[in-house]
Coordinates of C-alpha atoms and ligand atoms in Angstrom, one line a residue:
M1 CA 36.9 14.7 -54.3
T2 CA 38.6 13.8 -51.1
H3 CA 38.2 15.1 -47.6
S4 CA 40.9 17.1 -45.8
N5 CA 40.6 14.9 -42.6
P6 CA 42.4 11.7 -43.5
I7 CA 40.3 9.5 -41.4
I8 CA 37.1 10.8 -42.9
A9 CA 38.7 10.6 -46.4
E10 CA 39.4 6.9 -45.7
M11 CA 35.9 6.2 -44.4
F12 CA 34.4 7.2 -47.7
D13 CA 37.1 6.0 -50.0
A14 CA 35.3 4.5 -53.1
Q15 CA 38.4 2.7 -54.3
Q16 CA 38.9 1.0 -50.9
F17 CA 35.2 0.0 -51.0
A18 CA 35.7 -1.5 -54.5
D19 CA 39.0 -3.3 -53.6
T20 CA 37.7 -4.7 -50.3
G21 CA 34.3 -5.4 -51.8
H22 CA 35.7 -7.6 -54.6
Q23 CA 37.7 -9.6 -52.0
L24 CA 34.6 -9.8 -49.8
I25 CA 32.4 -11.1 -52.6
D26 CA 35.1 -13.7 -53.3
L27 CA 35.2 -14.7 -49.7
L28 CA 31.4 -15.0 -49.4
A29 CA 31.2 -16.9 -52.7
A30 CA 33.7 -19.5 -51.3
H31 CA 31.8 -19.6 -48.0
L32 CA 28.6 -20.2 -49.9
K33 CA 30.1 -23.0 -52.0
A34 CA 31.6 -24.7 -48.9
N35 CA 28.3 -24.3 -47.0
I36 CA 26.3 -25.9 -49.8
A37 CA 28.9 -28.7 -50.1
G38 CA 28.3 -29.4 -46.4
T39 CA 32.0 -30.1 -45.7
S40 CA 32.1 -28.4 -42.4
K41 CA 29.9 -28.5 -39.3
V42 CA 26.5 -26.8 -39.6
L43 CA 27.1 -25.2 -36.2
N44 CA 30.3 -24.7 -34.3
W45 CA 28.6 -25.0 -31.0
K46 CA 30.1 -23.0 -28.1
M47 CA 28.6 -22.3 -24.7
P48 CA 27.2 -18.8 -25.0
S49 CA 28.3 -17.8 -21.5
L50 CA 31.9 -18.9 -22.2
E51 CA 31.9 -17.4 -25.7
D52 CA 30.7 -14.1 -24.3
K53 CA 33.9 -13.7 -22.3
H54 CA 35.8 -13.3 -25.6
W55 CA 33.7 -10.3 -26.6
H56 CA 34.5 -7.8 -23.8
A57 CA 37.3 -5.8 -25.5
P58 CA 37.3 -2.1 -24.8
I59 CA 35.8 0.1 -27.5
P60 CA 38.7 1.0 -29.9
Q61 CA 39.8 4.6 -29.6
K62 CA 41.8 4.3 -32.8
S63 CA 41.9 2.0 -35.7
T64 CA 42.7 -1.6 -34.6
I65 CA 42.4 -3.3 -38.0
H66 CA 42.8 -2.4 -41.7
P67 CA 40.3 -3.7 -44.3
Q68 CA 42.5 -6.7 -44.8
G69 CA 42.3 -7.5 -41.1
L70 CA 38.5 -7.1 -41.3
L71 CA 38.4 -9.7 -44.0
E72 CA 40.6 -12.0 -42.0
K73 CA 38.4 -11.6 -38.9
L74 CA 35.4 -12.4 -41.0
S75 CA 36.9 -15.5 -42.6
Q76 CA 38.6 -16.8 -39.5
E77 CA 36.3 -16.0 -36.7
I78 CA 32.9 -14.6 -37.7
L79 CA 31.8 -16.7 -40.6
P80 CA 32.9 -20.1 -39.1
N81 CA 31.0 -19.3 -35.9
N82 CA 27.7 -18.5 -37.6
L83 CA 25.0 -21.1 -38.2
A84 CA 25.8 -22.3 -41.7
I85 CA 22.6 -21.3 -43.3
H86 CA 23.1 -22.9 -46.7
H87 CA 24.4 -26.1 -45.2
P88 CA 22.3 -29.1 -46.2
H89 CA 22.0 -30.1 -42.6
N90 CA 20.6 -26.8 -41.6
I91 CA 16.9 -27.9 -41.2
G92 CA 15.9 -26.2 -37.9
H93 CA 14.3 -22.8 -38.1
Q94 CA 12.0 -21.3 -40.8
V95 CA 14.7 -19.1 -42.0
A96 CA 15.5 -19.1 -45.7
C97 CA 19.0 -19.8 -47.0
P98 CA 18.9 -16.6 -49.0
L99 CA 19.2 -16.3 -52.8
P100 CA 22.7 -14.9 -53.4
M101 CA 21.5 -12.4 -55.9
S102 CA 19.0 -11.0 -53.4
A103 CA 21.7 -10.8 -50.8
L104 CA 23.7 -8.6 -53.3
C105 CA 20.7 -6.4 -53.6
D106 CA 20.7 -6.0 -49.8
L107 CA 24.2 -4.5 -50.2
V108 CA 22.6 -1.9 -52.5
A109 CA 20.0 -1.2 -49.8
S110 CA 22.8 -0.7 -47.2
L111 CA 24.9 1.6 -49.3
T112 CA 22.1 3.8 -50.7
N113 CA 20.3 3.9 -47.4
Q114 CA 16.9 5.1 -48.7
A115 CA 15.0 6.2 -45.6
M116 CA 11.6 5.5 -47.3
A117 CA 9.5 7.3 -44.7
V118 CA 8.3 9.6 -47.4
Y119 CA 8.5 9.3 -51.2
E120 CA 11.3 11.9 -51.7
A121 CA 13.5 9.9 -49.3
G122 CA 13.5 6.9 -51.6
P123 CA 11.7 7.4 -54.9
S124 CA 12.6 4.2 -56.6
A125 CA 12.6 2.3 -53.3
T126 CA 9.0 3.4 -52.9
M127 CA 8.0 2.4 -56.4
L128 CA 9.7 -1.0 -56.1
E129 CA 7.8 -1.6 -52.9
R130 CA 4.5 -0.7 -54.5
Q131 CA 5.3 -3.0 -57.4
V132 CA 6.1 -5.9 -55.2
V133 CA 3.1 -5.4 -53.0
R134 CA 0.9 -5.3 -56.2
W135 CA 2.4 -8.6 -57.3
L136 CA 1.8 -10.3 -53.9
C137 CA -1.8 -9.1 -53.8
A138 CA -2.4 -10.4 -57.4
L139 CA -1.0 -13.8 -56.3
I140 CA -3.7 -13.9 -53.6
N141 CA -6.4 -13.2 -56.1
E142 CA -6.3 -11.0 -59.2
S143 CA -10.0 -10.2 -59.2
T144 CA -11.2 -10.0 -55.6
W145 CA -8.0 -8.3 -54.5
N146 CA -7.9 -5.7 -57.2
N147 CA -8.4 -2.8 -54.7
A148 CA -5.8 -4.3 -52.4
G149 CA -2.6 -2.9 -51.1
G150 CA -0.2 -2.8 -48.2
V151 CA 3.4 -2.3 -47.1
L152 CA 6.6 -4.1 -46.4
T153 CA 7.7 -4.3 -42.7
S154 CA 10.8 -5.7 -40.9
G155 CA 9.4 -9.1 -40.1
G156 CA 6.2 -11.0 -39.7
A157 CA 5.8 -10.1 -36.0
Q158 CA 5.6 -6.4 -36.9
A159 CA 3.4 -7.2 -39.8
N160 CA 1.0 -9.1 -37.5
L161 CA 1.0 -6.1 -35.1
T162 CA 0.2 -3.7 -38.0
A163 CA -2.7 -5.9 -39.3
L164 CA -4.1 -6.2 -35.8
L165 CA -3.9 -2.5 -35.2
V166 CA -6.0 -2.0 -38.3
A167 CA -8.4 -4.7 -37.2
R168 CA -8.7 -3.0 -33.8
Q169 CA -9.5 0.4 -35.4
V170 CA -12.0 -1.0 -37.9
S171 CA -13.8 -3.4 -35.6
T172 CA -14.2 -0.9 -32.7
S173 CA -15.5 1.8 -34.9
K174 CA -17.9 -0.6 -36.4
A175 CA -19.1 -1.6 -33.0
N176 CA -19.3 2.1 -31.9
P177 CA -19.2 4.5 -34.8
S178 CA -18.5 7.5 -32.5
S179 CA -15.3 5.9 -31.0
N180 CA -11.8 6.4 -32.2
I181 CA -9.6 4.0 -30.3
W182 CA -6.4 5.4 -31.8
K183 CA -7.1 8.8 -30.3
D184 CA -9.1 7.9 -27.2
G185 CA -7.3 4.8 -26.2
I186 CA -8.9 1.6 -24.9
A187 CA -10.2 2.8 -21.5
Q188 CA -13.7 3.6 -22.8
Q189 CA -14.0 0.3 -24.8
S190 CA -15.9 -2.8 -23.7
A191 CA -13.8 -5.9 -23.4
L192 CA -11.9 -6.5 -26.7
R193 CA -11.0 -10.0 -27.9
I194 CA -8.9 -11.6 -30.6
L195 CA -9.9 -15.2 -31.6
A196 CA -6.8 -17.0 -32.7
S197 CA -5.7 -20.6 -33.3
E198 CA -4.0 -22.1 -30.3
H199 CA -1.0 -22.5 -32.7
A200 CA -0.9 -18.7 -33.5
H201 CA 2.6 -17.3 -33.5
Y202 CA 3.5 -15.6 -30.2
S203 CA 3.6 -12.3 -32.0
V204 CA -0.2 -12.3 -32.0
S205 CA -0.5 -12.3 -28.2
R206 CA 2.5 -9.9 -28.0
A207 CA 0.5 -7.6 -30.3
A208 CA -2.4 -7.8 -27.9
G209 CA 0.0 -6.9 -25.1
I210 CA 1.5 -4.0 -27.0
M211 CA -2.0 -2.7 -27.9
G212 CA -2.9 -2.5 -24.2
L213 CA -5.5 -5.2 -24.5
G214 CA -3.6 -7.7 -22.3
T215 CA -2.4 -11.0 -23.6
D216 CA -5.5 -12.7 -22.0
S217 CA -7.6 -10.9 -24.6
V218 CA -6.5 -13.5 -27.1
I219 CA -8.9 -16.5 -26.9
K220 CA -7.1 -19.6 -28.1
I221 CA -9.1 -21.7 -30.4
A222 CA -8.5 -25.4 -30.3
T223 CA -7.1 -27.3 -33.3
D224 CA -7.8 -30.8 -34.5
K225 CA -5.3 -33.7 -34.7
N226 CA -3.8 -32.2 -37.8
G227 CA -3.1 -28.9 -36.1
K228 CA -5.9 -27.1 -38.0
L229 CA -8.3 -24.6 -36.3
D230 CA -11.5 -26.3 -35.3
L231 CA -14.4 -24.4 -36.8
K232 CA -16.9 -25.6 -34.1
A233 CA -14.5 -24.3 -31.3
L234 CA -14.3 -21.0 -33.1
Q235 CA -18.1 -20.7 -33.3
N236 CA -18.4 -21.6 -29.6
A237 CA -15.8 -19.0 -28.6
H238 CA -17.6 -16.4 -30.8
Q239 CA -20.9 -17.2 -29.2
T240 CA -19.4 -16.8 -25.7
C241 CA -18.0 -13.4 -26.6
L242 CA -21.4 -12.3 -27.9
E243 CA -23.1 -13.5 -24.6
N244 CA -20.5 -11.5 -22.6
Q245 CA -21.0 -8.5 -24.9
E246 CA -17.3 -8.5 -25.9
T247 CA -16.1 -6.9 -29.1
I248 CA -14.1 -9.2 -31.4
L249 CA -11.3 -7.4 -33.1
A250 CA -10.2 -10.2 -35.4
V251 CA -10.2 -13.9 -36.1
V252 CA -6.6 -15.0 -36.7
A253 CA -6.0 -18.1 -38.8
N254 CA -2.7 -19.7 -39.8
A255 CA -1.4 -20.6 -43.2
G256 CA 0.7 -22.5 -41.9
C257 CA 1.2 -22.5 -38.2
T258 CA 4.7 -22.2 -36.7
P259 CA 4.8 -25.6 -34.8
T260 CA 3.6 -27.9 -37.5
G261 CA 3.1 -25.9 -40.7
S262 CA -0.6 -26.8 -40.8
I263 CA -2.9 -24.6 -42.8
D264 CA -6.3 -23.7 -41.2
P265 CA -9.5 -24.2 -43.2
L266 CA -9.3 -20.8 -44.7
Q267 CA -12.4 -21.0 -46.9
A268 CA -14.7 -22.1 -44.0
I269 CA -13.3 -19.6 -41.5
G270 CA -13.4 -16.9 -44.2
E271 CA -17.1 -17.6 -44.9
Y272 CA -17.9 -17.7 -41.2
C273 CA -16.2 -14.3 -40.7
Q274 CA -18.0 -12.8 -43.7
A275 CA -21.4 -14.0 -42.5
H276 CA -20.7 -12.5 -39.0
E277 CA -18.9 -9.4 -40.1
L278 CA -15.7 -10.4 -38.3
W279 CA -12.2 -9.1 -39.4
F280 CA -10.4 -12.2 -40.9
H281 CA -6.7 -12.1 -40.6
V282 CA -4.5 -14.8 -42.1
D283 CA -1.0 -15.2 -40.8
G284 CA 0.7 -16.6 -43.8
A285 CA 4.2 -15.6 -42.7
H286 CA 5.3 -19.1 -43.3
G287 CA 2.9 -20.6 -45.8
A288 CA 1.5 -17.9 -48.1
S289 CA 4.4 -18.7 -50.4
A290 CA 2.4 -21.9 -51.4
L291 CA 0.6 -19.4 -53.6
L292 CA 3.7 -19.5 -55.9
S293 CA 3.3 -23.2 -56.5
G294 CA 0.9 -24.6 -59.1
I295 CA 0.8 -27.9 -57.1
H296 CA 0.2 -26.5 -53.6
R297 CA -1.7 -23.2 -54.2
E298 CA -5.0 -25.1 -53.6
K299 CA -4.0 -25.6 -50.0
L300 CA -4.6 -21.9 -49.5
S301 CA -8.0 -21.9 -51.0
G302 CA -10.1 -19.2 -49.1
I303 CA -7.1 -16.9 -48.4
A304 CA -8.7 -14.3 -50.6
L305 CA -11.6 -14.0 -48.2
A306 CA -9.1 -12.5 -45.7
D307 CA -9.2 -8.8 -44.8
S308 CA -5.5 -8.9 -44.1
V309 CA -2.7 -11.3 -44.9
V310 CA 0.9 -11.4 -43.6
W311 CA 3.5 -13.0 -45.8
D312 CA 7.2 -13.3 -45.0
G313 CA 9.8 -13.0 -47.7
H314 CA 12.6 -14.4 -45.6
K315 CA 10.9 -17.7 -45.2
L316 CA 9.7 -19.5 -48.3
M317 CA 10.5 -16.7 -50.7
Y318 CA 14.2 -17.3 -49.8
M319 CA 15.0 -13.7 -49.0
P320 CA 17.7 -12.3 -46.7
A321 CA 15.9 -11.2 -43.5
A322 CA 13.9 -9.3 -42.9
V323 CA 11.2 -8.6 -45.4
S324 CA 7.5 -9.2 -44.7
A325 CA 4.4 -7.9 -46.4
V326 CA 1.2 -6.9 -44.6
L327 CA -1.5 -6.8 -47.2
F328 CA -5.1 -5.6 -47.0
K329 CA -8.0 -6.6 -49.3
N330 CA -9.1 -3.0 -49.1
E331 CA -6.0 -0.8 -49.5
Q332 CA -7.7 2.1 -47.6
H333 CA -7.7 -0.1 -44.5
S334 CA -3.9 0.1 -44.3
Y335 CA -4.2 3.7 -43.3
A336 CA -6.1 2.7 -40.2
A337 CA -3.2 1.2 -38.3
F338 CA -1.5 4.5 -37.5
S339 CA -3.1 7.9 -37.7
Q340 CA -0.5 10.5 -37.0
D341 CA 0.1 14.2 -37.5
A342 CA 3.7 14.7 -38.5
S343 CA 3.8 17.9 -40.5
Y344 CA 7.6 17.8 -40.9
L345 CA 7.1 14.6 -42.9
F346 CA 3.6 14.7 -44.4
Q347 CA 2.6 17.9 -46.2
G348 CA 0.6 16.8 -49.2
D349 CA -3.0 17.8 -49.1
T350 CA -4.4 15.4 -51.5
H351 CA -4.8 11.8 -50.5
E352 CA -3.4 10.7 -53.9
D353 CA 0.0 12.3 -53.2
E354 CA 0.1 11.0 -49.6
A355 CA -0.3 7.4 -50.8
F356 CA 3.4 7.5 -51.8
N357 CA 4.5 8.4 -48.3
L358 CA 4.7 4.9 -46.9
S359 CA 5.4 5.6 -43.3
Y360 CA 1.7 6.6 -42.8
R361 CA 1.2 2.9 -42.8
T362 CA 4.2 1.5 -41.0
L363 CA 5.4 1.4 -37.4
E364 CA 8.9 2.2 -38.8
C365 CA 9.7 5.8 -39.8
T366 CA 13.0 5.1 -41.4
K367 CA 13.0 1.6 -43.0
R368 CA 15.2 -0.4 -45.2
M369 CA 14.7 -0.6 -48.9
M370 CA 13.3 -4.2 -48.6
A371 CA 11.6 -4.5 -51.9
L372 CA 14.7 -4.5 -54.2
K373 CA 15.7 -8.0 -53.2
L374 CA 12.2 -9.4 -53.8
W375 CA 11.7 -7.5 -57.0
A376 CA 15.1 -8.8 -58.2
A377 CA 14.2 -12.4 -57.4
F378 CA 10.9 -12.3 -59.2
S379 CA 12.5 -10.5 -62.1
L380 CA 15.3 -13.0 -62.4
Y381 CA 13.4 -16.2 -61.8
G382 CA 9.7 -15.5 -62.2
T383 CA 7.0 -17.1 -60.1
A384 CA 8.0 -20.4 -61.8
G385 CA 11.4 -20.3 -60.2
M386 CA 10.1 -19.1 -56.9
G387 CA 7.4 -21.8 -57.0
A388 CA 10.0 -24.5 -57.7
L389 CA 11.7 -23.7 -54.4
V390 CA 8.3 -24.2 -52.6
D391 CA 7.6 -27.5 -54.5
E392 CA 11.1 -28.8 -53.6
A393 CA 10.7 -27.9 -49.9
F394 CA 7.2 -29.5 -49.6
A395 CA 8.3 -32.6 -51.5
K396 CA 11.3 -33.1 -49.3
A397 CA 9.1 -32.8 -46.2
K398 CA 6.8 -35.5 -47.6
T399 CA 9.8 -37.8 -48.3
F400 CA 11.2 -37.2 -44.8
A401 CA 7.8 -38.0 -43.2
E402 CA 7.6 -41.3 -45.2
K403 CA 11.1 -42.2 -44.0
I404 CA 10.0 -41.6 -40.4
Q405 CA 7.0 -43.8 -40.8
E406 CA 9.1 -46.6 -42.1
Q407 CA 11.2 -46.7 -38.9
S408 CA 10.0 -48.3 -35.7
N409 CA 12.1 -46.2 -33.3
V410 CA 10.6 -42.8 -34.2
E411 CA 7.0 -41.6 -34.4
L412 CA 5.7 -39.0 -36.9
L413 CA 3.5 -36.3 -35.4
M414 CA 1.4 -35.8 -38.6
K415 CA 1.7 -35.9 -42.3
P416 CA 3.2 -32.5 -43.2
E417 CA 1.0 -30.1 -45.1
T418 CA 3.8 -27.8 -45.9
N419 CA 7.5 -28.3 -45.1
I420 CA 7.6 -28.7 -41.3
V421 CA 8.1 -32.3 -40.0
C422 CA 7.8 -33.1 -36.3
F423 CA 8.7 -36.5 -34.8
K424 CA 9.9 -38.1 -31.6
Y425 CA 12.2 -40.9 -30.6
L426 CA 10.4 -43.8 -29.0
H427 CA 11.6 -45.6 -25.9
D428 CA 10.2 -47.3 -22.9
Y429 CA 9.9 -44.1 -20.8
S430 CA 8.4 -44.2 -17.4
N431 CA 6.6 -40.9 -17.7
Q432 CA 6.0 -38.0 -20.0
A433 CA 8.5 -35.7 -18.3
Q434 CA 11.2 -38.3 -18.9
A435 CA 10.2 -38.7 -22.5
N436 CA 10.3 -34.9 -23.0
K437 CA 13.7 -34.6 -21.4
H438 CA 15.0 -37.3 -23.6
Q439 CA 13.8 -35.5 -26.8
S440 CA 15.4 -32.2 -25.6
D441 CA 18.6 -34.0 -24.7
I442 CA 18.7 -35.7 -28.1
R443 CA 18.3 -32.4 -29.8
Q444 CA 21.0 -30.7 -27.7
H445 CA 23.4 -33.6 -28.4
I446 CA 22.8 -33.3 -32.1
I447 CA 23.2 -29.6 -32.4
Q448 CA 26.2 -29.4 -30.1
S449 CA 27.9 -32.1 -32.2
G450 CA 27.5 -29.7 -35.2
A451 CA 26.0 -32.6 -37.3
F452 CA 22.6 -31.1 -37.9
H453 CA 20.6 -28.1 -36.8
I454 CA 17.0 -29.0 -35.7
T455 CA 14.5 -27.5 -33.3
Q456 CA 11.9 -28.8 -30.9
V457 CA 8.3 -27.9 -30.1
D458 CA 6.1 -28.5 -27.1
L459 CA 2.6 -29.5 -28.2
H460 CA 0.1 -30.0 -25.3
G461 CA 2.9 -31.0 -23.0
V462 CA 4.7 -33.4 -25.4
I463 CA 8.0 -32.4 -26.8
W464 CA 8.6 -33.2 -30.5
L465 CA 11.8 -32.8 -32.6
R466 CA 11.0 -30.4 -35.3
T467 CA 12.6 -29.9 -38.7
T468 CA 11.9 -27.3 -41.4
L469 CA 12.9 -28.6 -44.8
M470 CA 13.6 -25.6 -46.9
N471 CA 17.2 -26.1 -47.9
P472 CA 17.2 -27.2 -51.6
F473 CA 20.6 -28.9 -51.0
T474 CA 19.3 -31.3 -48.3
T475 CA 19.3 -34.8 -49.9
E476 CA 17.5 -38.0 -49.0
Q477 CA 20.9 -39.3 -47.8
D478 CA 21.1 -36.3 -45.4
L479 CA 17.6 -37.2 -44.1
D480 CA 18.6 -40.9 -43.6
E481 CA 21.7 -39.6 -41.8
L482 CA 19.6 -37.4 -39.5
L483 CA 17.5 -40.4 -38.4
A484 CA 20.6 -42.5 -37.8
R485 CA 22.1 -39.6 -35.7
V486 CA 18.9 -39.3 -33.7
A487 CA 19.2 -43.0 -32.8
L488 CA 22.8 -42.7 -31.9
A489 CA 22.2 -39.5 -29.9
A490 CA 19.4 -41.3 -28.1
Q491 CA 21.7 -44.1 -27.0
A492 CA 24.5 -41.7 -26.1
V493 CA 22.2 -39.6 -23.9
L494 CA 20.7 -42.7 -22.2
S495 CA 24.1 -44.1 -21.4
M496 CA 25.3 -40.8 -20.0
A497 CA 22.3 -40.8 -17.7
E498 CA 23.1 -44.2 -16.4
Ligands
PLP1 C1 3.3 -18.1 -38.5 C2 4.3 -17.0 -38.1 N1 4.0 -15.8 -38.0 C3 4.8 -14.8 -37.6 C4 6.1 -15.1 -37.4 C5 7.1 -14.0 -37.0 O1 7.8 -13.6 -38.2 P1 9.2 -12.8 -38.1 O2 10.2 -13.8 -37.4 O3 9.5 -12.5 -39.5 O4 9.0 -11.6 -37.2 C6 6.6 -16.4 -37.6 C7 8.0 -16.7 -37.4 O5 8.5 -17.8 -37.4 C8 5.7 -17.4 -37.9 O6 6.1 -18.7 -38.1

């Protein structure tokens, strides 16, 4: 059937979709192959303020390109000016180079547009999500997490917010059974606190801001020299809160933390939380995927003691962004985040039916069918395949750290526990500010050259160069080349300053 309006007929032309789609897949496959081969720059650096000037065209009133022109624009302008995510020198952010088959599944999610707020707006999407969530809970612990559940959200930041909303509801009603913070707001509450590692992702303090607690309600707990939460500091902070008659909503631990990938002592923190009836939240956005690895799983020992866990798919599960899971040891808790009356959506009168209407438990009303790509990856490659990616990433980080230690012109921050390696260039600096500026300048020099993509992190006033090794195509030679580039960039930056 075709539409009488030619423009609408063209918009929904299945044949055009197929013809352009086949060419698009060929284009993307060639792009993927070239990226992996690393033949071009990892980043085609342009000053954003200058680049922005090219993107001020008036909104088209009529068609300005045909599908062929769209493909040309993609291949000539858009793809070459993106960060080449599958390039072996892309070792900056904790963003996966996605599995191509999962990326294909994302196309399915786009075309079928299952809204997912309620079961009927995405029946198989809902079932896929429930299946994937069950798998992730079983990976945490098959026996103690047998009543667990949760939902998928668009990203770890939103997942952390969702978990902390639950913690807020549960912890305040435990402290005062007649209170309902969701309904009454925070005004009647005593001071509310979140105890979180000083390395907690910024989404934790942002969640506190969003929840109206104020970002100062997050008490930062010191870490040791390996970036792990110091249990004694946690106990002291807890004690101070008790003395001040403050209510602790949650203790937030990292598995692993954003700056260094370090994993907090989950077993000890979990036991402490259990003994003191504190909500234990593990932000495993980055590192929970170690559960997939037979070798590294042990590092997460104690994670099953958590009341809530966040786990990102678009990090070490190699998914296209965004897909994150927020998981609760007691599935019923996941209903505590949002408690809303929306009769146009939710009509079932038995709890059993309502369990299939996922938006009871998510900030999103309409959300993307996120589970398909994860379900497909597990189905195609199994936990063995997914775990192999984690093993590869962690082994590469270890190798890189060893290479850094062998060189006298760079210093390793710490032995990596996961796949994040931080180091700095050594020179005879006159003060810390100069040393910091030099590290930042080295990084800028490297990323603007397009040779590598790396990041930096400020830890207690010291700037370190930061790499996240999760690209399976990064070789030892690439890592040697990075260290050589750092030395060259260091000299170049110094001579420019003279
Ligand atoms: C530990 C941790 N938690 C949460 C987040 C936020 O996740 P997302 O970027 O998926 O929102 C990040 C992001 O890097 C992270 O490293």
